Every structure is written in structure tokens, then in C-alpha cells.
Amino acid sequence: MLCTWKTSDLQLLLILTVFLVAVNSSQPVRVDTKIVLSCHPIPTSVLVTWEIILRDKPLCTKAYRSDNNVTKEVNCTDKRITWAFRPDQNSSLLIDPVAITHDGYYRCLKATPDGNFHRGYNLQVLVAPEVTLFRSNNGTAVCKAVAGKPAARISWIPEGYCVPKQEIWGNGTVTVWSTCHWADSNVSTVSCSVSHPTGIRNLTIELSQG
Ligand SMILES: *[C@@H]1O[C@H](CO)[C@@H](O)[C@H](O)[C@H]1NC(C)=O
Ligand SMILES: *[C@@H]1O[C@H](CO)[C@@H](O)[C@H](O)[C@H]1NC(C)=O
Ligand SMILES: *[C@@H]1O[C@H](CO)[C@@H](O)[C@H](O)[C@H]1NC(C)=O
Ligand SMILES: *[C@@H]1O[C@H](CO)[C@@H](O)[C@H](O)[C@H]1NC(C)=O
Ligand SMILES: *[C@@H]1O[C@H](CO)[C@@H](O)[C@H](O)[C@H]1NC(C)=O
Ligand SMILES: *[C@@H]1O[C@H](CO)[C@@H](O)[C@H](O)[C@H]1NC(C)=O
Ligand SMILES: *[C@@H]1O[C@H](CO)[C@@H](O)[C@H](O)[C@H]1NC(C)=O
């Protein structure tokens, strides 16, 4: 005997409540891992609603009503986004595995007799770049960070005369590279340092003496 939900029920619940507590945070997460997003910890909710806003997708809503113990979903097609536990016990959301398309805004709304409690997450999916350092024929060195998200930053020790380039891919990743030469012929070893939210990588190479 599942009751059908009327939009008016939802609206009533939302309008009746007087105050609202909202918390938003930025949430970085690495691709191919999993993440649990939790709602506001207030325990006595009547209605828990997750709104998932992803680029180029319709708004997906997952809801759980505790008075009749019923869950409902609208516009949700991604099987990797689920309730983390039984929603009558814990209202957290699970994304497993995290894909690059999961970049977006995730908001949990708990409607309780004491008010509405929001918690929002700006999920930023991170992809570690493939990092390489090599010499090219004319004595230049090239440091390359392939398909990182966001774009990596490249710096050199010692500093050289460098030309930075980048290429943006359709999936939101960016390849950056820096091609350098050193006027000082005493420079025999150079290091490039690639900084990225997933970590710093340092690579060193011998420059062939001309
Ligand atoms: C379902 O998707 C449509 C189209 O984007 C949107 O207008 C609507 O609000 C969505 N419904 C819910 C309950 O998320
Ligand atoms: C809610 O329903 C599920 C199955 O649909 C059941 O296992 C669970 O015990 C119910 N929880 C409550 C609090 O009634
Ligand atoms: C639900 O699960 C999350 C993640 O494990 C945890 O942080 C949170 O405290 C739990 N909430 C409740 C009400 O048990
Ligand atoms: C080395 O060759 C690259 C292209 O292969 C060029 O962009 C760069 O300017 C050259 N550097 C020097 C020092 O001649
Ligand atoms: C993104 O696209 C680039 C270029 O096609 C590809 O090399 C890379 O593996 C892709 N990354 C992800 C995480 O899909
Ligand atoms: C290069 O090395 C030579 C001898 O090792 C030294 O005399 C000279 O000052 C060095 N040049 C620079 C620019 O450091
Ligand atoms: C990489 O090099 C930078 C700059 O020299 C240094 O600050 C950092 O500690 C190094 N990191 C690692 C992991 O070696």
C-alpha cells in the first residue's frame, strides 16, 4: 500500500517549516574511488531529499519519507549513485565508483518538525595526470602532465626559458606541457615539479652536454 506522492505534499512540508539551516562545502574526490556524502546529522526527519545536479542531465531527486517508510526517485538513471545504507537508518548517499561525469552539486534536504536542514556538496572530481619528463633532440627538455583534472602546474629547477602549452579534452581533463632550454651551459641536471590537487610529482633528467 504505497501511497502515491503528490507534489503538494512535498510543497506543504517545505512551506510549513519555519527556518532553514544550510551548509555548503566543496568536496574534492578522485575518479575511480568511492565517496559517501552525509546529510545534516539531525535524526528526526520526516522527509529526506537528495537533489543531484549534474551538467547536461535532468535534476535527479531521491527521497525517503519516514512516516510511511517509502523511497522515491525521479529522473535518476545513474546506477552508481545510491543510498549508502538503508534510508530508514541512514540518509547518506553513495557514489561508487566516482566518474568524471559526477562533477556537480549534491544537496540533501531534511524536513523535520523543527525546520529544514540543508547540506550541499560541490563535488569536484579529480583526475591525476600522467607525468613524463624527456629530452628532445635539440637540447630542450619537455615536462608533460597528460589528462589531469584540473590542469596541473609545471615548474622547473633551475628556471629555464620555457614555453608552456595546454590542450583541453572533451571530458574536462587538460594536458599541459612545458618545453625549456637553459642558456647556462653549466646546467647539467634539471627537475620539473608537477603540482596537482592529487599530489606533487618531481622528475629529474640529465641534459646532454653539447
Ligand atoms: C526531472 O527533470 C526535469 C527536466 O530537467 C525537471 O524539470 C524536473 O524538475 C525533474 N524532477 C525532479 C523531481 O527532480
Ligand atoms: C522500511 O521498509 C523496509 C523494506 O521495505 C524494511 O526492511 C524496514 O524494516 C522498514 N523500516 C521501518 C522503520 O519500518
Ligand atoms: C550515516 O553514515 C555516515 C557515513 O558512514 C556517518 O558519518 C553518519 O554519522 C551516519 N548517520 C547516522 C544518523 O547514523
Ligand atoms: C627545439 O625544438 C622545438 C621543436 O621541436 C622548438 O619548439 C624549440 O624552439 C627548439 N629549441 C631550441 C633551443 O632550439
Ligand atoms: C579524457 O580524455 C582524454 C583524451 O581523450 C583521455 O586520454 C583520458 O583518458 C580521458 N580521461 C578520463 C578520466 O576519462
Ligand atoms: C660554469 O662553470 C665554470 C667552471 O666550473 C665556472 O668558472 C663558471 O663561473 C660557471 N658559470 C656559471 C654561469 O655559473
Ligand atoms: C618536489 O620539489 C619541490 C620543489 O623543489 C619541493 O618543494 C617538494 O618537496 C618536492 N616534492 C617531492 C615529493 O619530492
JSON list of C-alpha atoms and ligand atoms in Angstrom, two decimals, residues 155 157 192-193 200-202, ligand 7:
[
{"chain": "A", "resi": 155, "resn": "SER", "atom": "CA", "xyz": [57.70, 24.47, -12.54]},
{"chain": "A", "resi": 157, "resn": "ILE", "atom": "CA", "xyz": [64.65, 23.92, -11.08]},
{"chain": "A", "resi": 192, "resn": "CYS", "atom": "CA", "xyz": [60.39, 19.53, -13.17]},
{"chain": "A", "resi": 193, "resn": "SER", "atom": "CA", "xyz": [57.81, 19.67, -10.44]},
{"chain": "A", "resi": 200, "resn": "ILE", "atom": "CA", "xyz": [53.20, 16.78, -6.32]},
{"chain": "A", "resi": 201, "resn": "ARG", "atom": "CA", "xyz": [55.48, 14.79, -8.65]},
{"chain": "A", "resi": 202, "resn": "ASN", "atom": "CA", "xyz": [59.15, 15.67, -9.15]},
{"chain": "B", "resi": 7, "resn": "LIG", "atom": "C1", "xyz": [59.34, 18.47, -5.23]},
{"chain": "B", "resi": 7, "resn": "LIG", "atom": "O1", "xyz": [60.09, 19.63, -5.45]},
{"chain": "B", "resi": 7, "resn": "LIG", "atom": "C2", "xyz": [59.61, 20.76, -4.75]},
{"chain": "B", "resi": 7, "resn": "LIG", "atom": "C3", "xyz": [60.40, 21.97, -5.22]},
{"chain": "B", "resi": 7, "resn": "LIG", "atom": "O2", "xyz": [61.75, 21.67, -5.25]},
{"chain": "B", "resi": 7, "resn": "LIG", "atom": "C4", "xyz": [59.76, 20.50, -3.26]},
{"chain": "B", "resi": 7, "resn": "LIG", "atom": "O3", "xyz": [59.29, 21.61, -2.53]},
{"chain": "B", "resi": 7, "resn": "LIG", "atom": "C5", "xyz": [58.95, 19.26, -2.89]},
{"chain": "B", "resi": 7, "resn": "LIG", "atom": "O4", "xyz": [59.16, 18.93, -1.55]},
{"chain": "B", "resi": 7, "resn": "LIG", "atom": "C6", "xyz": [59.35, 18.07, -3.76]},
{"chain": "B", "resi": 7, "resn": "LIG", "atom": "N1", "xyz": [58.38, 17.02, -3.53]},
{"chain": "B", "resi": 7, "resn": "LIG", "atom": "C7", "xyz": [58.67, 15.72, -3.56]},
{"chain": "B", "resi": 7, "resn": "LIG", "atom": "C8", "xyz": [57.54, 14.77, -3.35]},
{"chain": "B", "resi": 7, "resn": "LIG", "atom": "O5", "xyz": [59.81, 15.32, -3.76]}
]
